[in-house]
CSV table of C-alpha atoms and ligand atoms in Angstrom, one decimal:
chain,number,residue,atom,x,y,z
E,86,UNK,CA,-31.4,-17.4,-69.1
E,87,UNK,CA,-30.4,-20.4,-66.0
E,88,UNK,CA,-32.4,-23.1,-65.6
E,89,UNK,CA,-32.1,-23.2,-61.9
E,90,UNK,CA,-29.5,-22.2,-58.7
E,91,UNK,CA,-28.8,-24.4,-56.0
E,92,UNK,CA,-27.3,-23.4,-53.0
E,93,UNK,CA,-25.6,-25.5,-50.2
E,94,UNK,CA,-25.7,-24.1,-46.9
E,95,UNK,CA,-24.5,-25.4,-43.7
E,96,UNK,CA,-25.8,-26.0,-40.1
E,97,UNK,CA,-24.4,-24.7,-37.0
E,98,UNK,CA,-23.2,-25.1,-33.6
E,99,UNK,CA,-23.3,-22.3,-30.6
E,100,UNK,CA,-20.3,-22.9,-28.8
E,101,UNK,CA,-21.1,-20.0,-26.5
E,102,UNK,CA,-24.7,-19.1,-26.0
E,103,UNK,CA,-24.9,-16.7,-23.4
E,104,UNK,CA,-28.3,-15.4,-22.7
E,105,UNK,CA,-29.4,-12.4,-20.6
E,106,UNK,CA,-32.7,-11.0,-19.4
E,107,UNK,CA,-35.8,-11.2,-21.1
E,108,UNK,CA,-36.4,-7.6,-22.8
E,109,UNK,CA,-39.1,-5.5,-22.7
E,110,UNK,CA,-40.0,-6.4,-26.6
E,111,UNK,CA,-39.8,-10.4,-26.2
E,112,UNK,CA,-35.9,-11.2,-26.9
E,113,UNK,CA,-33.3,-11.3,-24.7
E,114,UNK,CA,-29.7,-10.4,-25.7
E,115,UNK,CA,-26.9,-12.8,-26.7
E,116,UNK,CA,-23.4,-12.9,-27.0
E,117,UNK,CA,-23.4,-15.7,-29.2
E,118,UNK,CA,-20.9,-17.6,-30.8
E,119,UNK,CA,-21.7,-19.3,-33.8
E,120,UNK,CA,-20.1,-22.1,-35.6
E,121,UNK,CA,-20.9,-23.4,-39.1
E,122,UNK,CA,-20.3,-27.3,-39.2
E,123,UNK,CA,-20.7,-29.6,-42.5
E,124,UNK,CA,-24.0,-31.2,-42.1
E,125,UNK,CA,-25.8,-29.3,-45.3
E,126,UNK,CA,-29.1,-28.8,-47.0
E,127,UNK,CA,-29.1,-27.6,-50.5
E,128,UNK,CA,-31.7,-25.5,-51.9
E,129,UNK,CA,-32.7,-25.2,-55.9
E,130,UNK,CA,-34.2,-22.5,-57.2
E,131,UNK,CA,-36.3,-23.2,-60.7
E,132,UNK,CA,-38.3,-20.6,-62.5
E,133,UNK,CA,-41.9,-21.4,-61.7
E,134,UNK,CA,-45.8,-19.9,-62.1
E,135,UNK,CA,-46.0,-19.1,-58.9
E,136,UNK,CA,-43.6,-19.5,-55.6
E,137,UNK,CA,-43.8,-23.1,-54.9
E,138,UNK,CA,-41.7,-25.1,-51.9
E,139,UNK,CA,-40.8,-28.8,-52.2
E,140,UNK,CA,-38.8,-30.8,-49.7
E,141,UNK,CA,-36.7,-34.6,-49.6
E,142,UNK,CA,-35.1,-35.8,-46.8
E,143,UNK,CA,-35.3,-38.0,-43.9
E,144,UNK,CA,-37.1,-34.8,-41.9
E,145,UNK,CA,-39.1,-33.8,-45.2
E,146,UNK,CA,-42.5,-34.7,-43.6
E,147,UNK,CA,-41.7,-32.0,-41.0
E,148,UNK,CA,-41.3,-29.1,-42.8
E,149,UNK,CA,-44.2,-26.7,-43.8
E,150,UNK,CA,-44.5,-26.2,-47.3
E,151,UNK,CA,-46.4,-23.3,-47.5
E,152,UNK,CA,-45.7,-19.1,-47.2
E,153,UNK,CA,-44.4,-19.9,-43.5
E,154,UNK,CA,-41.5,-22.1,-44.7
E,155,UNK,CA,-38.7,-19.6,-44.2
E,156,UNK,CA,-37.0,-20.1,-47.3
E,157,UNK,CA,-40.7,-19.2,-49.0
E,158,UNK,CA,-40.2,-16.1,-47.2
E,159,UNK,CA,-36.9,-15.1,-48.4
E,160,UNK,CA,-37.7,-15.3,-51.7
E,161,UNK,CA,-40.6,-13.2,-51.0
E,162,UNK,CA,-38.9,-10.7,-49.4
E,163,UNK,CA,-36.7,-9.9,-51.6
E,164,UNK,CA,-39.0,-9.8,-54.7
E,165,UNK,CA,-40.8,-7.4,-52.3
E,166,UNK,CA,-37.9,-5.3,-52.2
E,167,UNK,CA,-37.5,-5.6,-55.9
E,168,UNK,CA,-40.6,-5.0,-56.4
E,169,UNK,CA,-41.0,-8.5,-58.5
E,170,UNK,CA,-42.7,-11.1,-58.2
E,171,UNK,CA,-41.7,-14.1,-56.2
E,172,UNK,CA,-43.0,-17.1,-59.1
E,173,UNK,CA,-39.9,-19.8,-58.1
E,174,UNK,CA,-39.8,-23.1,-57.3
E,175,UNK,CA,-38.1,-23.8,-53.9
E,176,UNK,CA,-36.8,-27.5,-53.6
E,177,UNK,CA,-34.8,-28.2,-50.3
E,178,UNK,CA,-33.3,-31.3,-49.7
E,179,UNK,CA,-32.9,-31.2,-46.2
E,180,UNK,CA,-29.8,-33.0,-44.6
E,181,UNK,CA,-30.1,-30.5,-41.1
E,182,UNK,CA,-32.2,-32.4,-38.6
E,183,UNK,CA,-35.7,-30.4,-38.1
E,184,UNK,CA,-36.2,-28.3,-35.2
E,185,UNK,CA,-32.9,-29.4,-33.6
E,186,UNK,CA,-31.2,-26.2,-32.5
E,187,UNK,CA,-29.1,-26.8,-35.6
E,188,UNK,CA,-30.6,-24.0,-37.4
E,189,UNK,CA,-31.9,-25.4,-40.2
E,190,UNK,CA,-34.9,-23.3,-41.5
E,191,UNK,CA,-32.6,-20.1,-40.8
E,192,UNK,CA,-29.9,-22.0,-43.3
E,193,UNK,CA,-32.4,-22.9,-46.0
E,194,UNK,CA,-33.8,-19.2,-45.7
E,195,UNK,CA,-30.0,-18.1,-46.1
E,196,UNK,CA,-30.0,-20.1,-49.2
E,197,UNK,CA,-33.1,-19.3,-50.7
E,198,UNK,CA,-31.6,-15.6,-50.6
E,199,UNK,CA,-28.6,-16.3,-52.4
E,200,UNK,CA,-30.2,-18.9,-55.1
E,201,UNK,CA,-33.1,-16.3,-55.8
E,202,UNK,CA,-30.5,-13.2,-55.9
E,203,UNK,CA,-28.6,-15.4,-58.7
E,204,UNK,CA,-31.6,-16.8,-60.8
E,205,UNK,CA,-33.3,-13.6,-60.8
E,206,UNK,CA,-30.3,-11.4,-61.0
E,207,UNK,CA,-31.0,-9.1,-58.4
E,208,UNK,CA,-27.6,-7.8,-58.1
E,209,UNK,CA,-28.4,-7.7,-54.3
E,210,UNK,CA,-24.9,-6.4,-52.3
E,211,UNK,CA,-23.9,-8.7,-49.6
E,212,UNK,CA,-25.5,-5.9,-47.2
E,213,UNK,CA,-28.7,-6.2,-48.6
E,214,UNK,CA,-28.5,-9.7,-48.5
E,215,UNK,CA,-27.6,-9.5,-44.3
E,216,UNK,CA,-30.5,-6.9,-43.8
E,217,UNK,CA,-32.8,-8.8,-45.2
E,218,UNK,CA,-31.5,-11.9,-43.1
E,219,UNK,CA,-31.9,-10.2,-40.0
E,220,UNK,CA,-35.3,-9.4,-40.9
E,221,UNK,CA,-35.9,-13.3,-41.7
E,222,UNK,CA,-35.1,-14.8,-37.8
E,223,UNK,CA,-31.8,-13.7,-35.3
E,224,UNK,CA,-29.8,-17.0,-36.8
E,225,UNK,CA,-30.2,-16.4,-40.6
E,226,UNK,CA,-27.2,-13.8,-41.0
E,227,UNK,CA,-24.8,-16.4,-39.9
E,228,UNK,CA,-25.9,-18.9,-42.5
E,229,UNK,CA,-25.2,-16.8,-44.9
E,230,UNK,CA,-21.5,-16.3,-43.7
E,231,UNK,CA,-20.7,-18.9,-41.9
E,232,UNK,CA,-17.2,-20.1,-40.7
E,233,UNK,CA,-17.2,-18.7,-37.3
E,234,UNK,CA,-18.4,-15.2,-35.8
E,235,UNK,CA,-20.1,-13.4,-32.6
E,236,UNK,CA,-23.3,-12.6,-32.6
E,237,UNK,CA,-24.8,-9.6,-30.0
E,238,UNK,CA,-28.2,-8.0,-30.3
E,239,UNK,CA,-31.0,-11.6,-30.9
E,240,UNK,CA,-27.9,-12.7,-32.5
E,241,UNK,CA,-27.6,-11.1,-35.4
E,242,UNK,CA,-25.1,-8.6,-35.7
E,243,UNK,CA,-22.0,-10.6,-36.3
E,244,UNK,CA,-18.1,-10.1,-36.0
E,245,UNK,CA,-16.6,-12.7,-37.9
E,246,UNK,CA,-14.0,-14.6,-35.8
E,247,UNK,CA,-10.5,-16.3,-36.3
E,248,UNK,CA,-10.5,-20.9,-36.0
E,249,UNK,CA,-7.2,-21.9,-36.5
E,250,UNK,CA,-7.8,-25.7,-37.1
E,251,UNK,CA,-11.0,-27.8,-37.5
E,252,UNK,CA,-12.9,-29.5,-34.5
E,253,UNK,CA,-14.5,-32.5,-34.8
E,254,UNK,CA,-18.5,-33.0,-33.5
E,255,UNK,CA,-20.3,-35.6,-32.9
E,256,UNK,CA,-24.2,-34.9,-32.9
E,257,UNK,CA,-27.0,-37.1,-31.6
E,258,UNK,CA,-30.4,-36.1,-32.9
E,259,UNK,CA,-33.5,-36.7,-30.5
E,260,UNK,CA,-36.6,-38.1,-31.1
E,261,UNK,CA,-38.6,-34.9,-32.3
E,262,UNK,CA,-38.4,-30.8,-31.7
E,263,UNK,CA,-37.9,-28.3,-29.6
E,264,UNK,CA,-39.6,-25.0,-29.7
E,265,UNK,CA,-37.1,-22.7,-29.5
E,266,UNK,CA,-39.4,-19.9,-28.1
E,267,UNK,CA,-41.1,-22.9,-25.1
E,268,UNK,CA,-36.8,-23.2,-24.6
E,269,UNK,CA,-36.8,-19.4,-23.7
E,270,UNK,CA,-39.9,-19.5,-21.8
E,271,UNK,CA,-39.0,-22.0,-19.5
E,272,UNK,CA,-35.3,-20.1,-19.0
E,273,UNK,CA,-36.9,-17.8,-17.9
E,274,UNK,CA,-39.3,-19.9,-15.9
E,275,UNK,CA,-36.0,-21.5,-14.2
E,276,UNK,CA,-34.7,-18.2,-13.7
E,277,UNK,CA,-37.5,-17.0,-11.5
E,278,UNK,CA,-37.9,-20.4,-9.9
E,279,UNK,CA,-33.7,-19.8,-8.8
E,280,UNK,CA,-34.8,-16.3,-7.4
E,281,UNK,CA,-32.7,-15.2,-9.9
E,282,UNK,CA,-35.1,-12.8,-11.9
E,283,UNK,CA,-35.0,-13.3,-15.7
E,284,UNK,CA,-35.6,-9.3,-17.2
E,285,UNK,CA,-33.0,-7.3,-18.0
E,286,UNK,CA,-32.5,-6.1,-14.5
E,287,UNK,CA,-32.1,-8.7,-12.9
E,288,UNK,CA,-29.7,-10.8,-15.4
E,289,UNK,CA,-26.1,-9.9,-16.4
E,290,UNK,CA,-25.2,-8.7,-20.0
E,291,UNK,CA,-24.5,-11.5,-21.8
E,292,UNK,CA,-20.9,-11.4,-22.7
E,293,UNK,CA,-18.1,-13.5,-25.2
E,294,UNK,CA,-15.6,-15.7,-23.5
E,295,UNK,CA,-12.3,-14.6,-24.2
E,296,UNK,CA,-10.9,-17.8,-23.5
E,297,UNK,CA,-13.4,-19.3,-25.7
E,298,UNK,CA,-12.7,-16.8,-28.8
E,299,UNK,CA,-8.6,-17.6,-28.1
E,300,UNK,CA,-9.8,-21.4,-28.1
E,301,UNK,CA,-11.1,-21.4,-31.6
E,302,UNK,CA,-7.9,-18.6,-32.9
E,303,UNK,CA,-5.4,-21.5,-31.6
E,304,UNK,CA,-7.3,-24.7,-33.4
E,305,UNK,CA,-7.3,-25.7,-29.7
E,306,UNK,CA,-10.3,-28.5,-29.1
E,307,UNK,CA,-8.9,-28.8,-25.1
E,308,UNK,CA,-9.5,-25.3,-24.4
E,309,UNK,CA,-12.5,-24.7,-26.5
E,310,UNK,CA,-14.1,-28.1,-24.7
E,311,UNK,CA,-13.0,-25.9,-21.1
E,312,UNK,CA,-14.6,-22.8,-22.3
E,313,UNK,CA,-18.1,-23.8,-24.5
E,314,UNK,CA,-21.3,-23.2,-22.2
E,315,UNK,CA,-25.3,-22.6,-23.5
E,316,UNK,CA,-27.1,-20.9,-20.9
E,317,UNK,CA,-30.6,-22.9,-22.2
E,318,UNK,CA,-29.1,-26.2,-21.5
E,319,UNK,CA,-30.5,-26.3,-18.4
E,320,UNK,CA,-33.7,-25.4,-20.0
E,321,UNK,CA,-34.0,-28.1,-23.3
E,322,UNK,CA,-32.9,-30.8,-20.5
E,323,UNK,CA,-36.1,-29.7,-17.8
E,324,UNK,CA,-38.2,-29.7,-21.6
E,325,UNK,CA,-36.3,-33.1,-22.0
E,326,UNK,CA,-35.2,-34.8,-18.7
E,327,UNK,CA,-34.3,-37.8,-21.4
E,328,UNK,CA,-31.5,-35.9,-23.2
E,329,UNK,CA,-29.0,-36.3,-19.8
E,330,UNK,CA,-29.4,-39.9,-20.7
E,331,UNK,CA,-27.6,-38.6,-24.1
E,332,UNK,CA,-25.0,-36.6,-22.9
E,333,UNK,CA,-23.5,-38.7,-20.3
E,334,UNK,CA,-23.5,-41.4,-22.5
E,335,UNK,CA,-20.7,-39.0,-25.1
E,336,UNK,CA,-18.8,-37.8,-22.1
E,337,UNK,CA,-18.6,-41.8,-20.9
E,338,UNK,CA,-16.8,-42.5,-24.6
E,339,UNK,CA,-14.7,-40.2,-24.3
E,340,UNK,CA,-16.1,-37.1,-25.9
E,341,UNK,CA,-14.0,-33.6,-24.5
E,342,UNK,CA,-17.5,-32.0,-24.2
E,343,UNK,CA,-21.0,-32.5,-24.5
E,344,UNK,CA,-23.3,-30.4,-24.8
E,345,UNK,CA,-27.2,-29.4,-26.0
E,346,UNK,CA,-26.5,-27.8,-29.5
E,347,UNK,CA,-28.4,-24.3,-29.1
E,348,UNK,CA,-32.2,-24.4,-27.8
E,349,UNK,CA,-31.9,-28.5,-28.7
E,350,UNK,CA,-32.6,-31.0,-28.0
E,351,UNK,CA,-30.0,-32.0,-30.6
E,352,UNK,CA,-26.4,-32.7,-28.5
E,353,UNK,CA,-23.1,-32.0,-29.4
E,354,UNK,CA,-20.2,-33.4,-28.6
E,355,UNK,CA,-16.7,-32.3,-29.1
E,356,UNK,CA,-13.7,-34.3,-29.6
E,357,UNK,CA,-10.3,-34.5,-29.9
E,358,UNK,CA,-9.9,-36.1,-34.0
E,359,UNK,CA,-11.9,-38.3,-36.6
E,360,UNK,CA,-10.9,-41.7,-35.1
E,361,UNK,CA,-12.2,-39.9,-31.6
E,362,UNK,CA,-15.5,-38.7,-33.3
E,363,UNK,CA,-16.2,-42.7,-35.2
E,364,UNK,CA,-15.8,-44.2,-31.3
E,365,UNK,CA,-18.0,-41.8,-29.6
E,366,UNK,CA,-20.8,-41.9,-32.4
E,367,UNK,CA,-20.4,-45.8,-32.3
E,368,UNK,CA,-21.1,-45.3,-28.4
E,369,UNK,CA,-24.1,-42.8,-28.7
E,370,UNK,CA,-26.0,-45.5,-31.4
E,371,UNK,CA,-25.2,-48.0,-29.0
E,372,UNK,CA,-26.8,-46.3,-26.3
E,373,UNK,CA,-30.2,-46.0,-27.2
E,374,UNK,CA,-30.4,-42.8,-26.1
E,375,UNK,CA,-31.0,-40.6,-29.8
E,376,UNK,CA,-32.9,-41.7,-32.9
E,377,UNK,CA,-29.4,-40.5,-35.7
E,378,UNK,CA,-26.2,-39.9,-35.0
E,379,UNK,CA,-24.2,-37.3,-37.1
E,380,UNK,CA,-20.2,-37.0,-37.1
E,381,UNK,CA,-18.8,-33.8,-39.2
E,382,UNK,CA,-16.2,-31.3,-38.3
E,383,UNK,CA,-16.6,-27.2,-38.3
E,384,UNK,CA,-16.1,-24.3,-39.7
E,385,UNK,CA,-18.0,-25.0,-42.9
E,386,UNK,CA,-18.5,-22.0,-45.3
E,387,UNK,CA,-21.8,-20.2,-45.8
E,388,UNK,CA,-24.2,-20.1,-48.2
E,389,UNK,CA,-22.1,-21.1,-51.6
E,390,UNK,CA,-23.7,-21.3,-55.4
E,391,UNK,CA,-22.9,-25.0,-56.5
E,392,UNK,CA,-24.6,-24.7,-59.3
E,393,UNK,CA,-24.2,-23.4,-61.8
E,394,UNK,CA,-20.4,-23.6,-60.8
W,425,ATP,P1,-32.7,-22.3,-34.3
W,425,ATP,O1,-31.5,-23.4,-34.3
W,425,ATP,O2,-32.3,-21.4,-35.1
W,425,ATP,O3,-33.4,-22.7,-33.4
W,425,ATP,P2,-33.9,-25.4,-35.6
W,425,ATP,O4,-33.2,-25.9,-35.8
W,425,ATP,O5,-34.4,-25.7,-33.4
W,425,ATP,O6,-33.3,-23.5,-35.2
W,425,ATP,P3,-35.9,-25.4,-37.5
W,425,ATP,O7,-35.0,-26.8,-38.0
W,425,ATP,O8,-35.1,-24.4,-38.0
W,425,ATP,O9,-35.2,-25.3,-35.9
W,425,ATP,O10,-37.2,-25.5,-37.7
W,425,ATP,C1,-38.1,-24.4,-36.7
W,425,ATP,C2,-39.5,-24.5,-37.1
W,425,ATP,O11,-39.6,-23.8,-38.0
W,425,ATP,C3,-40.2,-25.7,-37.4
W,425,ATP,O12,-40.5,-27.0,-37.0
W,425,ATP,C4,-40.3,-25.7,-38.8
W,425,ATP,O13,-41.8,-26.1,-38.4
W,425,ATP,C5,-40.3,-24.0,-39.3
W,425,ATP,N1,-39.7,-24.2,-40.3
W,425,ATP,C6,-40.3,-23.1,-41.3
W,425,ATP,N2,-39.3,-22.9,-42.5
W,425,ATP,C7,-38.4,-24.7,-42.3
W,425,ATP,C8,-37.7,-25.0,-42.8
W,425,ATP,N3,-37.0,-24.5,-44.5
W,425,ATP,N4,-37.0,-26.0,-42.7
W,425,ATP,C9,-37.2,-26.5,-41.1
W,425,ATP,N5,-38.2,-25.8,-40.4
W,425,ATP,C10,-39.0,-24.7,-41.2
C-alpha cells in the first residue's frame, strides 16, 4: 500500500481579468487569462482514521483546518463520488500567500484531489477531476492544469494558451488579505457610483484581448506588459489605498507592468529578465510598502505528483 502521496501545485497570476456585469445568480462572467507561476504549495495525503488537515509555512496560522478548508472539501467531493470514506490526513506545506489573489486555496484543492486520487487508486479521469474542480471553485480547474489558459464563464471553462517564453515576475505580498467576494462587491459599487451600472445589462460582455494572447504566444514581455489589465484593480485599491504606493515603488524601479494580482492585495510586477527582477525586488523591499517580496517566473506546470515519483 502507498504510504503517502505528495502533489506540488502552483500559484497563478491573472494577466487579464475582464469582469462582466453582475449576473442574477450573484456571479460575474469573466474573461480571465491565467498564468501559473513558480510559487508552490505541496499537499501530502496519508491514510488516516478520519479526515484531518494540517498546515505548515509562514502563513499557516491563517489557514482554516476544518471542513471549510478547500483541500478537505476536495477530498470529501472525490470520496462521495466514489462511495468511500475520506479517511485521509492532508498536510499542506504552504508557500503561496494566503488570501493574496494568487489562488492558494484553489491550488490546495487541486493538489488534494490529485493526491487522494493517487492514494486511493480511484483512477478518476481528467474530465472527472476537472468537473470536481469546477464544483469547488472558479480558479480550481486552472490550478490542476497550469501553464496558461483562458477562463470563460466564472473562469472555470478553460482553453489552454500557448506561451512562447519565460516571463519574469516579482510579487509584493501585502499585510493581511482581501476577501475576493468583498472585492467583487466593491467593483459593482464603483460601477454604480460611476453611473455606468453594474449588471449584465449595463456592462459589456468581457472579451479576451487578442494582443495579450499574441504576446503570450510570442513570449514578448514588453508586449504583454502593454496588454495586461485587471478590472478588479480599482476595487482592490479602493479597499486598500496603500497598494498605490506599492505599485508606484515597482514602476519607479523599472517594472514593465505593475498590477494587482487577481483580487489582491498581492501586487504583481512584470520585468524583462531575472536580473531586473532582483533590482525591482530590492526596491520593493526598501520601499517599506509590503510585507514580503517574492521573485519567480511563469509559466509553471499544473498540479504534479512528486512523491512517489
Ligand atoms: P483567489 O485568488 O482564488 O481569489 P486568494 O489567493 O485570494 O484566492 P486564498 O489563499 O485561496 O485566497 O484564501 C482565501 C480564503 O480561503 C482564506 O482566507 C481562507 O479562509 C480560505 N481557505 C480555505 N482553504 C484554504 C487553503 N487550503 N489555503 C488557504 N486558504 C484557504
